[in-house]
Tab-separated table of C-alpha atoms and ligand atoms in Angstrom:
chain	number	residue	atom	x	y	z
A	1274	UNK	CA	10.222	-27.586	-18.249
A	1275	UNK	CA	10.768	-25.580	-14.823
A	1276	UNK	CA	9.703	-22.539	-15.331
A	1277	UNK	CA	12.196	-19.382	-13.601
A	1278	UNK	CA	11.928	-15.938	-13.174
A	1279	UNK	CA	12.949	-14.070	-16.297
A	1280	UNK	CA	11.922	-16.861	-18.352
A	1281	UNK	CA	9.703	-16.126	-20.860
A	1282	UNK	CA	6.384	-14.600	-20.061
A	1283	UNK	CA	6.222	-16.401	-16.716
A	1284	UNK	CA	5.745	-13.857	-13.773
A	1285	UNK	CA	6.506	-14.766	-10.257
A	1286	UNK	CA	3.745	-13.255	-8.920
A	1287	UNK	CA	0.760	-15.053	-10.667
A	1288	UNK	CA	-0.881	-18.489	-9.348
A	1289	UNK	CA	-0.640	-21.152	-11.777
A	1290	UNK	CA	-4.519	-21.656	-12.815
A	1291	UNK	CA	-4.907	-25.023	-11.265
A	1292	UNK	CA	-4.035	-23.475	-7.931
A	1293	UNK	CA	-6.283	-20.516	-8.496
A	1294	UNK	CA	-9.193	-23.236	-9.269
A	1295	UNK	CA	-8.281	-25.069	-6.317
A	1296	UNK	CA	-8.850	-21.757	-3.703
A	1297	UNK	CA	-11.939	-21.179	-6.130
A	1298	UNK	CA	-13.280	-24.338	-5.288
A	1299	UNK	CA	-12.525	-24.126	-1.536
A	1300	UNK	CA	-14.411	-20.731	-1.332
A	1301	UNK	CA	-17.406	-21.463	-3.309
A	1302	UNK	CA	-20.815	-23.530	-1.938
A	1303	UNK	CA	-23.614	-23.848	-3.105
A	1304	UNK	CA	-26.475	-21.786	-2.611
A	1305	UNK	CA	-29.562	-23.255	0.186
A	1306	UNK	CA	-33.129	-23.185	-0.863
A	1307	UNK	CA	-34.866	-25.139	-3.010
A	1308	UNK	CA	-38.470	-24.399	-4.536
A	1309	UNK	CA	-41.194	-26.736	-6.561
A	1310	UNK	CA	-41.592	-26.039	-10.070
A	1311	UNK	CA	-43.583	-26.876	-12.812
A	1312	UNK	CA	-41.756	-29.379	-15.290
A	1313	UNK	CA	-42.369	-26.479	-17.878
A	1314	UNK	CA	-40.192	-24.361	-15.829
A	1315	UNK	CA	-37.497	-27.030	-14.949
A	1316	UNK	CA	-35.658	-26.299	-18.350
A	1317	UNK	CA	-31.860	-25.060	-17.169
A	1318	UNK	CA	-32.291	-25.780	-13.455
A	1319	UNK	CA	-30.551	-28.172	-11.259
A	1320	UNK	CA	-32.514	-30.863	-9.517
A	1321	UNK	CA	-32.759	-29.911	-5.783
A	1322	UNK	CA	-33.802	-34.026	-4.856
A	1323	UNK	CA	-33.325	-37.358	-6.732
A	1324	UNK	CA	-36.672	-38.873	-8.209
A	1325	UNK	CA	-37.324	-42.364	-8.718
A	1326	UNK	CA	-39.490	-43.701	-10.884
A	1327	UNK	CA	-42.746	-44.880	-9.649
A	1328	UNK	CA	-43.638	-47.002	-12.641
A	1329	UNK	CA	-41.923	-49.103	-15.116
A	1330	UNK	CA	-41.253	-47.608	-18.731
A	1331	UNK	CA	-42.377	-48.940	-21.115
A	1332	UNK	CA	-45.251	-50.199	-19.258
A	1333	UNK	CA	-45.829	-53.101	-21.314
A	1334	UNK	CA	-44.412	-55.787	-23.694
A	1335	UNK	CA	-44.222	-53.800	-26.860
A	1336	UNK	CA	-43.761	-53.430	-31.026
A	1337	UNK	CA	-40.153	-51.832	-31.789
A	1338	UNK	CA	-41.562	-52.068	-35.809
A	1339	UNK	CA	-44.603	-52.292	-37.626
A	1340	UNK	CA	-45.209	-56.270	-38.822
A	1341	UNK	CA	-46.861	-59.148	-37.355
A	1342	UNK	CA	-46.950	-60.223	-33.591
A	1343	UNK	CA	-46.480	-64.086	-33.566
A	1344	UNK	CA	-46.237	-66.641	-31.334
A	1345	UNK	CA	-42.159	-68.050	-31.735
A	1346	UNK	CA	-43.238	-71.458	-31.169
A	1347	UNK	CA	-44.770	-71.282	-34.580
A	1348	UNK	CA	-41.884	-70.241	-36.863
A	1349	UNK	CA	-40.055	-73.052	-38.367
A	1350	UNK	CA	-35.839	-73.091	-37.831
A	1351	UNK	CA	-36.310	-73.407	-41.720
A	1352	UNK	CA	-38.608	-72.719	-44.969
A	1353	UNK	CA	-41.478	-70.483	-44.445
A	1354	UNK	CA	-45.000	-70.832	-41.943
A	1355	UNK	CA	-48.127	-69.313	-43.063
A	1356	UNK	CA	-50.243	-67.766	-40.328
A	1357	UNK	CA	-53.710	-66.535	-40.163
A	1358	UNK	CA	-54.200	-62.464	-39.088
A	1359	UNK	CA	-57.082	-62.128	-36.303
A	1360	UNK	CA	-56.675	-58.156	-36.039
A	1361	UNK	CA	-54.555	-55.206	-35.274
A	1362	UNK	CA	-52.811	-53.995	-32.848
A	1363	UNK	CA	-52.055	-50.042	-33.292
A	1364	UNK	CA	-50.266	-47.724	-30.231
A	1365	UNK	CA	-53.663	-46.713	-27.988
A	1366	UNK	CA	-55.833	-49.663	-29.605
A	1367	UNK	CA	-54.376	-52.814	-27.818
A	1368	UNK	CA	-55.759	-55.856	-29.824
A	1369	UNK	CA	-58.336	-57.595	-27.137
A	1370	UNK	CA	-58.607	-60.968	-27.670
A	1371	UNK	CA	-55.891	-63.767	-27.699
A	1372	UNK	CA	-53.648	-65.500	-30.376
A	1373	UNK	CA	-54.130	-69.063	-30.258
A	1374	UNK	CA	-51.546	-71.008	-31.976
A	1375	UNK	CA	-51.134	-70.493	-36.285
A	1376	UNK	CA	-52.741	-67.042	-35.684
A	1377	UNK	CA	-51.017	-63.515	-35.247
A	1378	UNK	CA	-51.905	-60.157	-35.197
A	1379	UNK	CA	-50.929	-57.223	-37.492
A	1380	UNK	CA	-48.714	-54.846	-35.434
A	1381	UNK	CA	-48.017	-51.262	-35.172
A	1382	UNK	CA	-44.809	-49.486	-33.586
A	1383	UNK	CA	-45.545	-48.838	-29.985
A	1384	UNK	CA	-48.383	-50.921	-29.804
A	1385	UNK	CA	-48.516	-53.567	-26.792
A	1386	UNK	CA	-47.832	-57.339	-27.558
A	1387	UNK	CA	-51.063	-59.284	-28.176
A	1388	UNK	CA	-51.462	-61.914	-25.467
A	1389	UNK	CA	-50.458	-65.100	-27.041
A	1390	UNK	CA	-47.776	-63.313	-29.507
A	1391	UNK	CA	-44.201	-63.031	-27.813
A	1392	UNK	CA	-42.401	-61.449	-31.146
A	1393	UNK	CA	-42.478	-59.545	-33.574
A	1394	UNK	CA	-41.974	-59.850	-37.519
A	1395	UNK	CA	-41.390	-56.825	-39.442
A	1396	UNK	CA	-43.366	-56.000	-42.660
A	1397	UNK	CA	-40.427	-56.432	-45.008
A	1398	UNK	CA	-40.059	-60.090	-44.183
A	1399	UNK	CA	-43.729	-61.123	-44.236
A	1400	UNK	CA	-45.904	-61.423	-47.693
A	1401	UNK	CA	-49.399	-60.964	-46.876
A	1402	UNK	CA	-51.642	-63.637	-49.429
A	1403	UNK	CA	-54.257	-62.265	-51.777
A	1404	UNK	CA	-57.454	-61.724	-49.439
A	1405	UNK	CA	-55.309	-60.570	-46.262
A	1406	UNK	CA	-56.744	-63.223	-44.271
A	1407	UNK	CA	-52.627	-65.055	-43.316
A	1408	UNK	CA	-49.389	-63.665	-43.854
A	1409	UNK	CA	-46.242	-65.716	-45.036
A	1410	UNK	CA	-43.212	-65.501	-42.657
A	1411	UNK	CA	-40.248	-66.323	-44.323
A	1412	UNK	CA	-37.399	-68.319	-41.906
A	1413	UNK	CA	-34.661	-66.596	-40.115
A	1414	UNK	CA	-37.043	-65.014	-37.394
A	1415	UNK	CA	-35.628	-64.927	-33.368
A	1416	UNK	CA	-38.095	-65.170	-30.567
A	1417	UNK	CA	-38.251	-62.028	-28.840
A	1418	UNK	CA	-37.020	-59.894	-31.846
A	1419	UNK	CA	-38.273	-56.222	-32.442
A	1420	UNK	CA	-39.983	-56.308	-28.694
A	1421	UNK	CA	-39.186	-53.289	-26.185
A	1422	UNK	CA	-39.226	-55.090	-22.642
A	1423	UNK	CA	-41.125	-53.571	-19.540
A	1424	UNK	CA	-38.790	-51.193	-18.061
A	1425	UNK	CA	-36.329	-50.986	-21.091
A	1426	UNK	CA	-36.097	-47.209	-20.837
A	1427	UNK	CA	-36.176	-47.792	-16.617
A	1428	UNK	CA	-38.085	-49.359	-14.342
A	1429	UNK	CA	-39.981	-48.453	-11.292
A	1430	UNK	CA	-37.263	-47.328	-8.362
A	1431	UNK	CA	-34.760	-46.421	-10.942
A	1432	UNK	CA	-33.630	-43.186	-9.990
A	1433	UNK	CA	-33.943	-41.103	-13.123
A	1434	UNK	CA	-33.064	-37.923	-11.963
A	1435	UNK	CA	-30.247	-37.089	-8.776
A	1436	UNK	CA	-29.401	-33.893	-6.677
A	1437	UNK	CA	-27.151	-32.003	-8.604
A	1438	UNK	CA	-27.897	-32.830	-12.008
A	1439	UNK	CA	-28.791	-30.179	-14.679
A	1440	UNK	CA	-32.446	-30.410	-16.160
A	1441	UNK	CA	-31.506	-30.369	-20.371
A	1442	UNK	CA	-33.817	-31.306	-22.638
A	1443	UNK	CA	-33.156	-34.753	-22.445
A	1444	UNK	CA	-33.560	-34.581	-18.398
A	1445	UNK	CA	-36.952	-33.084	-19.120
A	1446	UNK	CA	-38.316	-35.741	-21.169
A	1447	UNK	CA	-37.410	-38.206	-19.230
A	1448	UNK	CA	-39.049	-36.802	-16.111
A	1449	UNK	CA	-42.168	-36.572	-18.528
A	1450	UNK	CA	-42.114	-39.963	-19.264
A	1451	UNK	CA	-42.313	-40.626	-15.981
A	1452	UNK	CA	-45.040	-38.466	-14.768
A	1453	UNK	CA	-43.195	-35.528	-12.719
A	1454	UNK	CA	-45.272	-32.871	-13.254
A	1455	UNK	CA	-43.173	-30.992	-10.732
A	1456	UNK	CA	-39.589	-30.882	-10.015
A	1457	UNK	CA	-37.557	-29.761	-6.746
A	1458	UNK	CA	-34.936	-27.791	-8.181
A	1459	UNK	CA	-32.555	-25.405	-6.321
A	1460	UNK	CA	-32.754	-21.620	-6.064
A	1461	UNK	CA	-31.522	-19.841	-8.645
A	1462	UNK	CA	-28.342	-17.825	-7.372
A	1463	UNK	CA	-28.077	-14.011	-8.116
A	1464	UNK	CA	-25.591	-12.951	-10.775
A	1465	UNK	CA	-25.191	-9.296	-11.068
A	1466	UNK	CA	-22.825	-7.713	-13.515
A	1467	UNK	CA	-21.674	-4.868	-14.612
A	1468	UNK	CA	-18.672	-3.135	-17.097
A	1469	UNK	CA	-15.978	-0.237	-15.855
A	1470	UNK	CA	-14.703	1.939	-18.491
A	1471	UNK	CA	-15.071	5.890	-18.777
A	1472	UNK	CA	-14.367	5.238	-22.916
A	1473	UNK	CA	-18.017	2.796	-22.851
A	1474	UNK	CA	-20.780	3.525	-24.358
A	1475	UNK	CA	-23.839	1.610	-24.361
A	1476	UNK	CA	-25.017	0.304	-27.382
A	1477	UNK	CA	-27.451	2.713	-28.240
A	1478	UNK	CA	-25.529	5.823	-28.222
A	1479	UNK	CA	-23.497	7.256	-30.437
A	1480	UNK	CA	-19.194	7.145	-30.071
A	1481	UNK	CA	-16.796	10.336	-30.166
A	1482	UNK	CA	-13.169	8.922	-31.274
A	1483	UNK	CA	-11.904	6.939	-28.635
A	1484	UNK	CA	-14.863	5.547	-27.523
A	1485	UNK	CA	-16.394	2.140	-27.648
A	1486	UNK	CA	-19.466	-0.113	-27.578
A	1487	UNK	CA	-20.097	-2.019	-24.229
A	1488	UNK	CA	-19.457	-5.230	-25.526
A	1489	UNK	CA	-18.736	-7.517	-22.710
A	1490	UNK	CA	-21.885	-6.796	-20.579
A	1491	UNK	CA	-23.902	-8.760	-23.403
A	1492	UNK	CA	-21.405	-11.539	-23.684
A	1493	UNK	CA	-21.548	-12.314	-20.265
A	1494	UNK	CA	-25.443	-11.498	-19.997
A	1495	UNK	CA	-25.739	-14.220	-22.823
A	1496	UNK	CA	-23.123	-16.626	-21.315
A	1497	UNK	CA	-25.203	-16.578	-18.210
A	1498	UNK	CA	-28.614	-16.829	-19.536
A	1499	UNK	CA	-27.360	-20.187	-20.542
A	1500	UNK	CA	-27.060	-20.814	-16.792
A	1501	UNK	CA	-29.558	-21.699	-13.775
A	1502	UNK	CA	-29.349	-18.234	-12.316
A	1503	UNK	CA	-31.024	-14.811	-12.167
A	1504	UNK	CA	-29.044	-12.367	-13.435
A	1505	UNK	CA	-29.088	-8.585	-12.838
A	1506	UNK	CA	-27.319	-6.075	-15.750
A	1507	UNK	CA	-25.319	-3.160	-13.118
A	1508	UNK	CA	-24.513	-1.419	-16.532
A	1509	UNK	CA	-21.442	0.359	-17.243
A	1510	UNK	CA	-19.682	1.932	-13.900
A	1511	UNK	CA	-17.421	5.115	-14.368
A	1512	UNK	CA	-13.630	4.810	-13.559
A	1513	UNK	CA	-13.677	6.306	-10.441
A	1514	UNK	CA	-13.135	4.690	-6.856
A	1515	UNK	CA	-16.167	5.648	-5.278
A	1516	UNK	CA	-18.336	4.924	-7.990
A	1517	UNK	CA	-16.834	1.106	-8.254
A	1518	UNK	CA	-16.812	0.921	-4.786
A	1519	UNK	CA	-20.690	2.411	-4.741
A	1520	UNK	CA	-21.122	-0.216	-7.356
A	1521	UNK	CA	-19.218	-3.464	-5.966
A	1522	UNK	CA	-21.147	-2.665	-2.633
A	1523	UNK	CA	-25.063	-2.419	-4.438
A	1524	UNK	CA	-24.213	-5.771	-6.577
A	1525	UNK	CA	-22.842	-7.306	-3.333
A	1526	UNK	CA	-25.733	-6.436	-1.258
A	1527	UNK	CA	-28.174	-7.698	-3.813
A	1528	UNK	CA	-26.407	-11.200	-5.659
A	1529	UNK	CA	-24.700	-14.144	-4.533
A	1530	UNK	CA	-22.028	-13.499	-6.956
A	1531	UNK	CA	-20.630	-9.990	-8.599
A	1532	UNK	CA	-18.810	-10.147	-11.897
A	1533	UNK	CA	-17.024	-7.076	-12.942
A	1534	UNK	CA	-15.009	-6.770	-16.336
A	1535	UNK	CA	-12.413	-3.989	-16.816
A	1536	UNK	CA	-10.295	-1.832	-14.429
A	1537	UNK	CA	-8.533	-5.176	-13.281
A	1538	UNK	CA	-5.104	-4.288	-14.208
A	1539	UNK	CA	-2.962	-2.341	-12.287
A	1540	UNK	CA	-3.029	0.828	-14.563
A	1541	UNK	CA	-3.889	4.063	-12.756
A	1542	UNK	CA	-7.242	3.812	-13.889
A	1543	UNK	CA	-7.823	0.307	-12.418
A	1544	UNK	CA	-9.999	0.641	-9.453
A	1545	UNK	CA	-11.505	-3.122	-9.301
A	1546	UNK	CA	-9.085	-4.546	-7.472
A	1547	UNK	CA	-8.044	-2.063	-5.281
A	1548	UNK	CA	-11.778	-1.732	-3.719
A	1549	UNK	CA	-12.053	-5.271	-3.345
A	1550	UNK	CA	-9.147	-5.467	-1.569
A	1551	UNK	CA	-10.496	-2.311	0.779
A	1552	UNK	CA	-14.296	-3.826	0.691
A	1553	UNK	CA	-13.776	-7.670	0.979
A	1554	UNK	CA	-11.402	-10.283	0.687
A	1555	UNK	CA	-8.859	-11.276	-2.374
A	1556	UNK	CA	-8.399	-14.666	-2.914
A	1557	UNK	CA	-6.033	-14.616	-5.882
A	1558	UNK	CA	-5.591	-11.487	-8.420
A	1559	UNK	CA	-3.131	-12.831	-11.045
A	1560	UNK	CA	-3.357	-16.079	-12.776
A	1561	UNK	CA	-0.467	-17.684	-15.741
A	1562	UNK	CA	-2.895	-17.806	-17.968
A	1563	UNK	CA	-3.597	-15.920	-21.294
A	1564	UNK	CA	-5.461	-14.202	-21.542
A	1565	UNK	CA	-6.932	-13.490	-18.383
A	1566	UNK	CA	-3.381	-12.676	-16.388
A	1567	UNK	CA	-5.278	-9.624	-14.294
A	1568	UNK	CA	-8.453	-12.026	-13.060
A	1569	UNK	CA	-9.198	-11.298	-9.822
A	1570	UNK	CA	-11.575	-13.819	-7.169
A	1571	UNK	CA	-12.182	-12.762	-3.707
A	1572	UNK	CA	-15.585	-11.792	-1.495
A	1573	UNK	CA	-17.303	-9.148	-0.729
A	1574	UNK	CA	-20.304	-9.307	2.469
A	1575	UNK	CA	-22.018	-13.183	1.571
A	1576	UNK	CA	-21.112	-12.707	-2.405
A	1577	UNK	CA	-18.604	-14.143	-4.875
A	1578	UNK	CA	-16.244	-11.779	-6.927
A	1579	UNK	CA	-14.788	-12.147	-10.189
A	1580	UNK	CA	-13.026	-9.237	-11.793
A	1581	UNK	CA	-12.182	-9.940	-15.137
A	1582	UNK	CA	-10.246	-8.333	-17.463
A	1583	UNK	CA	-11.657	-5.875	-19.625
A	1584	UNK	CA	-10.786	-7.269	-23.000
A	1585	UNK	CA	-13.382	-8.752	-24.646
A	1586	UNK	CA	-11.848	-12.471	-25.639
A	1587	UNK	CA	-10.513	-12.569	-21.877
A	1588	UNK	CA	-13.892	-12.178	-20.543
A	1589	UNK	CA	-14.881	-14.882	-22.954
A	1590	UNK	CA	-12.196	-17.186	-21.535
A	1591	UNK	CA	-11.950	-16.536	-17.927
A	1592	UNK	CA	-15.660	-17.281	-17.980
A	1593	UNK	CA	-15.919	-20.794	-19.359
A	1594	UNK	CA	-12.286	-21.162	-17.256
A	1595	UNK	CA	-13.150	-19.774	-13.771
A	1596	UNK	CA	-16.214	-18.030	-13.781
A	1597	UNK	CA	-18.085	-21.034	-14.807
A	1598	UNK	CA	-17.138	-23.422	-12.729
A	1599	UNK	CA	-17.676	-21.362	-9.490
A	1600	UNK	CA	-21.284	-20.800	-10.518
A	1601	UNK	CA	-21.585	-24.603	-11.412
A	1602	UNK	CA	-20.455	-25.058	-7.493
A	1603	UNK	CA	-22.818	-21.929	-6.866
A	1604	UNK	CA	-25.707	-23.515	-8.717
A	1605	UNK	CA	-25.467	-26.578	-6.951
A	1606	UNK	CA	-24.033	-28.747	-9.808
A	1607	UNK	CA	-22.120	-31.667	-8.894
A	1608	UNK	CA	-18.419	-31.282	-10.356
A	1609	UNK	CA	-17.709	-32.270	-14.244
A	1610	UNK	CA	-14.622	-31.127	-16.175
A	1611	UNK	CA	-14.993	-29.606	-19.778
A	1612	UNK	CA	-14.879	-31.940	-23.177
A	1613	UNK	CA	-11.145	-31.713	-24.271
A	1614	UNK	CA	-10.128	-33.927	-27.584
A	1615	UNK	CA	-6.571	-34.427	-28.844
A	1616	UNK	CA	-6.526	-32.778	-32.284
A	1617	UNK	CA	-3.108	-32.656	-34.910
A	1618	UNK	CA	-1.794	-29.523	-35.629
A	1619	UNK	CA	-3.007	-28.388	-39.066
A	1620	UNK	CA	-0.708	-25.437	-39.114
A	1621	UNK	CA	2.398	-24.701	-36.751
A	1622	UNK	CA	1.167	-22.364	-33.635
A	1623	UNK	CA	3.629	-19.451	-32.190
A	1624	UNK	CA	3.646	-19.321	-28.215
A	1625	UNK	CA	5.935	-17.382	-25.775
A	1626	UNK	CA	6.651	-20.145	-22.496
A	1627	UNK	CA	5.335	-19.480	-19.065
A	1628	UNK	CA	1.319	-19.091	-19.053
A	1629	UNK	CA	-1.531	-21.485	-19.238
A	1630	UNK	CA	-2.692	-20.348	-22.831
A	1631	UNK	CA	-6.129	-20.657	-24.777
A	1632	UNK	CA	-5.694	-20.233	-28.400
A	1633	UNK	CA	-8.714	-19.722	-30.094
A	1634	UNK	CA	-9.007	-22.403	-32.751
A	1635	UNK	CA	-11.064	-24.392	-35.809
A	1636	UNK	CA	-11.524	-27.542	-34.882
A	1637	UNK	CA	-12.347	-30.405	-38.150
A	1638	UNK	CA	-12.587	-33.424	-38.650
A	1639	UNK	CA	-10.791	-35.376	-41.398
A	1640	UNK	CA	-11.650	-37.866	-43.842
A	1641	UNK	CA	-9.047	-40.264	-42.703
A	1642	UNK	CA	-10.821	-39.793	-38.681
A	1643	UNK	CA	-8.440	-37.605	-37.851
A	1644	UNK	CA	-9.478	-34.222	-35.765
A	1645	UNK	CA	-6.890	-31.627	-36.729
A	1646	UNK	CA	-6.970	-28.138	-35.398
A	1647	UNK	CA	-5.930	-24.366	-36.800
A	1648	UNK	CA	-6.048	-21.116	-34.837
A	1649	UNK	CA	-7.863	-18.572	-35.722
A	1650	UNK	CA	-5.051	-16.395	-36.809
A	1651	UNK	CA	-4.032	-13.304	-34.717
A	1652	UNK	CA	-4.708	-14.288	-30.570
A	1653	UNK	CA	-4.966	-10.339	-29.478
A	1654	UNK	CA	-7.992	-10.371	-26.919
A	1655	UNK	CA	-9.132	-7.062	-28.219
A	1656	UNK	CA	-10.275	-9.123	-31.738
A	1657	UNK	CA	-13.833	-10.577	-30.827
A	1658	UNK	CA	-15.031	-11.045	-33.876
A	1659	UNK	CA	-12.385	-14.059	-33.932
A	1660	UNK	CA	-14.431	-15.708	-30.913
A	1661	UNK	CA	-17.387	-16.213	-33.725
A	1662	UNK	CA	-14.593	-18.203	-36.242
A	1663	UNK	CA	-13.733	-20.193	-33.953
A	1664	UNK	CA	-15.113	-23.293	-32.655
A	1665	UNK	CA	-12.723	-24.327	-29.659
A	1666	UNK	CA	-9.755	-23.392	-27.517
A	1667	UNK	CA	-6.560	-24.843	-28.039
A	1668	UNK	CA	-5.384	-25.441	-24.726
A	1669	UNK	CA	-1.927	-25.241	-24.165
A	1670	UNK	CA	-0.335	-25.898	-21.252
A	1671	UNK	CA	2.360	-23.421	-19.527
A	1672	UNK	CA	5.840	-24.569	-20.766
A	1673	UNK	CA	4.907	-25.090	-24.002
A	1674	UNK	CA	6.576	-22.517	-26.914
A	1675	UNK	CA	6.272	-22.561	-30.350
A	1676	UNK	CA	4.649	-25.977	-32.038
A	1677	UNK	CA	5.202	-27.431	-35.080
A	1678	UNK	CA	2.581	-28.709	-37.461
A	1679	UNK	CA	1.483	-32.213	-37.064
A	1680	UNK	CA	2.093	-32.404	-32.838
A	1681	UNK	CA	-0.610	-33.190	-30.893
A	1682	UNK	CA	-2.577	-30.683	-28.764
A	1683	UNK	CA	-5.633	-30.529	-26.070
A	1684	UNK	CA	-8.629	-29.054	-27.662
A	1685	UNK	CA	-11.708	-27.967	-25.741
A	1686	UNK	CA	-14.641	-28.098	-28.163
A	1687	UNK	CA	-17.122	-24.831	-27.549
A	1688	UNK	CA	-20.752	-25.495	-26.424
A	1689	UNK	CA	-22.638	-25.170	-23.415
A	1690	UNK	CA	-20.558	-27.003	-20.567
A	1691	UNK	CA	-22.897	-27.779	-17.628
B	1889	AMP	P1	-9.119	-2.637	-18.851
B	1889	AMP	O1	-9.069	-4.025	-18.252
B	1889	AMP	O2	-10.137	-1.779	-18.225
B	1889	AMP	O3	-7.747	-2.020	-18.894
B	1889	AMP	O4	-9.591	-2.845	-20.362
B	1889	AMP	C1	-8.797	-3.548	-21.297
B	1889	AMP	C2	-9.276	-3.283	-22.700
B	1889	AMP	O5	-10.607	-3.823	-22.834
B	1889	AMP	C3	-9.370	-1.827	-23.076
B	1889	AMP	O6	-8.961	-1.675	-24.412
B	1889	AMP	C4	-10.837	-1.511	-22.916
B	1889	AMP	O7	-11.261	-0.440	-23.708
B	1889	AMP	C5	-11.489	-2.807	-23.312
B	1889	AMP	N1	-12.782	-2.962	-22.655
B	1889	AMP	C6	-12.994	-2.844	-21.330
B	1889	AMP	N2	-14.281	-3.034	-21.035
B	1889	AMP	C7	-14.910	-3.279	-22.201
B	1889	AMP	C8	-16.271	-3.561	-22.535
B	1889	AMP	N3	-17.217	-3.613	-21.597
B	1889	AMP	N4	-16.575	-3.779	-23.830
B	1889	AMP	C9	-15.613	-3.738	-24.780
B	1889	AMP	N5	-14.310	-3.484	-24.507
B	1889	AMP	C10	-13.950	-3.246	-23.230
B	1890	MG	MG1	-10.581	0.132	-18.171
């Protein structure tokens, strides 16, 4: 549907979100440097180099289950073969010596092949005879069965980790089994952030009426502990030009990015905006997206600025949306777009046409396969405590309106996306 002026909630003056992504992308590199770290400290980084493997892993021929290492040659294609056991072969106790023919070897998991054995026979479908001297293998064996080859997991040259990729837990483990004791990983880029709002309080001290908690500063602290960066808390700046303009120019001077939340809008308390636009450069300032309309991107000196909006749900949102992937670029990530599923309505959704629009919503899985999705119930971006119901965004796209239970719609699973 085209959207028009007057149409809806679309406004003429906001940048549909994949063009505001698009100038994000164009303005955002990633940072230089790189250091050495121990592998203990490569948890949440991004790899500054590829590493290859120097050795093959598994390094040897080896037992996927505990049983009997045998020679194939010496099970029949039918009936059963008795063979005699000359020792045991346990992970870090390689048996020595070598089967000849009618002999095998008990077997642990993870324990090399004896030389002479090529296969393995697992313990269910052997009978060891009275004295456990042989061991009766009943037919139906394959040569080669329950072995891990030389290299299964990779082999020497395999590049097992590349520039750009982030170091999970999985990463890590893999670099252990290969012997990095060190990683090249890329500088961590600094993140600092701050609130605006004369009604915020910190935490810690008490409210008159009118007043609130700072909530979003430890949302986005948490969102961005997640992340390969250093970041530094600016606390809660007064509504006031000089003091968010004393504040946009210490973060600036100090980070690689800024992140403000708060005094977006274009109320006459909204200063954000306004001293970017006198300190730096604005990129975009309005986006057809809800929430998140009054997100701001521009620069100020060598750093990145995001001003979101104040309301705690937007921040949430314009994070994952925008914020994210410009410190994914930052970080030095190489580019990867967000899980999204197709889910079935569960219940019909109310939407006005003209914005972008992520619904928050609970996601399920059926017993017929099926993924359906709900919404959380009332979308106001004031109503946090409905970000900790839900366990996805519904992601709806801008000329979309009201939808009826049963349609189909783009759901974007929470969890870390990096
Ligand atoms: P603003 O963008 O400054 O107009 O703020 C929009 C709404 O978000 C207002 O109701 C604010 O009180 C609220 N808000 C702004 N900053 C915070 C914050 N750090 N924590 C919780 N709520 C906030
Ligand atoms: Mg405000």
């Amino acid at each position: 549907m085209a959207e028009r002026a007057g149409c809806g909630d679309f406004d003429p003056n906001s940048l549909p979100a994949e063009e505001a992504l698009r100038r994000m992308r164009a303005a955002v590199k990633a940072v230089t440097g790189a250091e050495t770290v121990a592998l203990s400290d490569a948890f949440r980084r991004v790899a500054a180099a590829d590493i290859t493997a120097a050795a093959p892993v598994p390094n040897s021929r080896n037992a996927a289950m505990d049983g009997y290492a045998v020679n194939a040659l010496d099970l029949p294609a039918g009936g059963a073969c008795t063979l005699r056991i000359k020792g045991t072969a346990a992970a870090g106790h390689p048996f020595t010596g070598v089967l000849q023919r009618g002999q095998c070897a008990r077997i642990m998991t993870g324990a090399p092949l004896p030389a002479g054995a090529d296969t393995v026979v697992m313990q269910e479908a052997a009978t060891v005879n009275v004295g456990a001297a042989a061991v009766t293998i009943g037919a139906g064996q394959r040569r080669n069965q329950f072995v891990r080859e030389v290299g299964g997991d990779f082999n020497a040259g395999d590049t097992i980790l590349s520039a750009g990729d982030f170091i999970d837990a999985a990463a890590l483990g893999v670099l252990a089994a290969a012997g990095a004791a060190s990683v090249r990983v890329v500088r961590k880029p600094r993140v600092a952030f701050f609130s605006t709002g004369d009604e915020l309080r910190a935490v810690d001290q008490p409210l008159a009426a009118g007043e609130l908690h700072d909530s979003n500063r430890h949302t986005l602290g948490a969102m961005l502990r997640a992340l390969a960066v250093e970041a530094a808390d600016f606390g809660i700046v007064r509504d006031d030009p000089a003091a968010t303009g004393r504040a946009l120019g210490d973060a600036a001077a100090s980070a690689d990015a800024v992140i403000a939340t708060g005094g977006a809008s274009v109320g006459d308390a909204d200063y954000v905006r306004r001293m970017l636009g006198e300190m730096g450069r604005v990129h975009f300032w309005k986006i057809a997206m809800k929430p998140g309309r009054p997100l701001s991107f521009g620069e100020i000196g060598g750093a990145l600025f995001f001003g979101l909006p104040g309301n705690p749900v937007s921040v949430m949102v314009t994070f994952r949306q925008f914020v994210l992937p410009a410190l994914r670029r930052l970080m030095g990530l190489r580019e990867a777009a967000p899980l999204r599923i197709s889910a079935r309505l569960a219940a019909p959704l109310q939407k006005i046409p003209g914005r972008l629009e992520f619904q928050r919503g609970i996601l399920a899985l059926e017993k017929n396969g099926e993924y359906t999705v709900r919404t959380t119930g009332s979308q106001d971006s004031a109503v946090l405590s409905s970000m900790r119901k839900a366990n996805c965004y519904i992601v709806l796209p801008p000329a979309q309106g009201d939808t009826a239970a049963g349609a189909a719609v783009t759901v974007e699973p929470f969890g870390v996306w990096i």
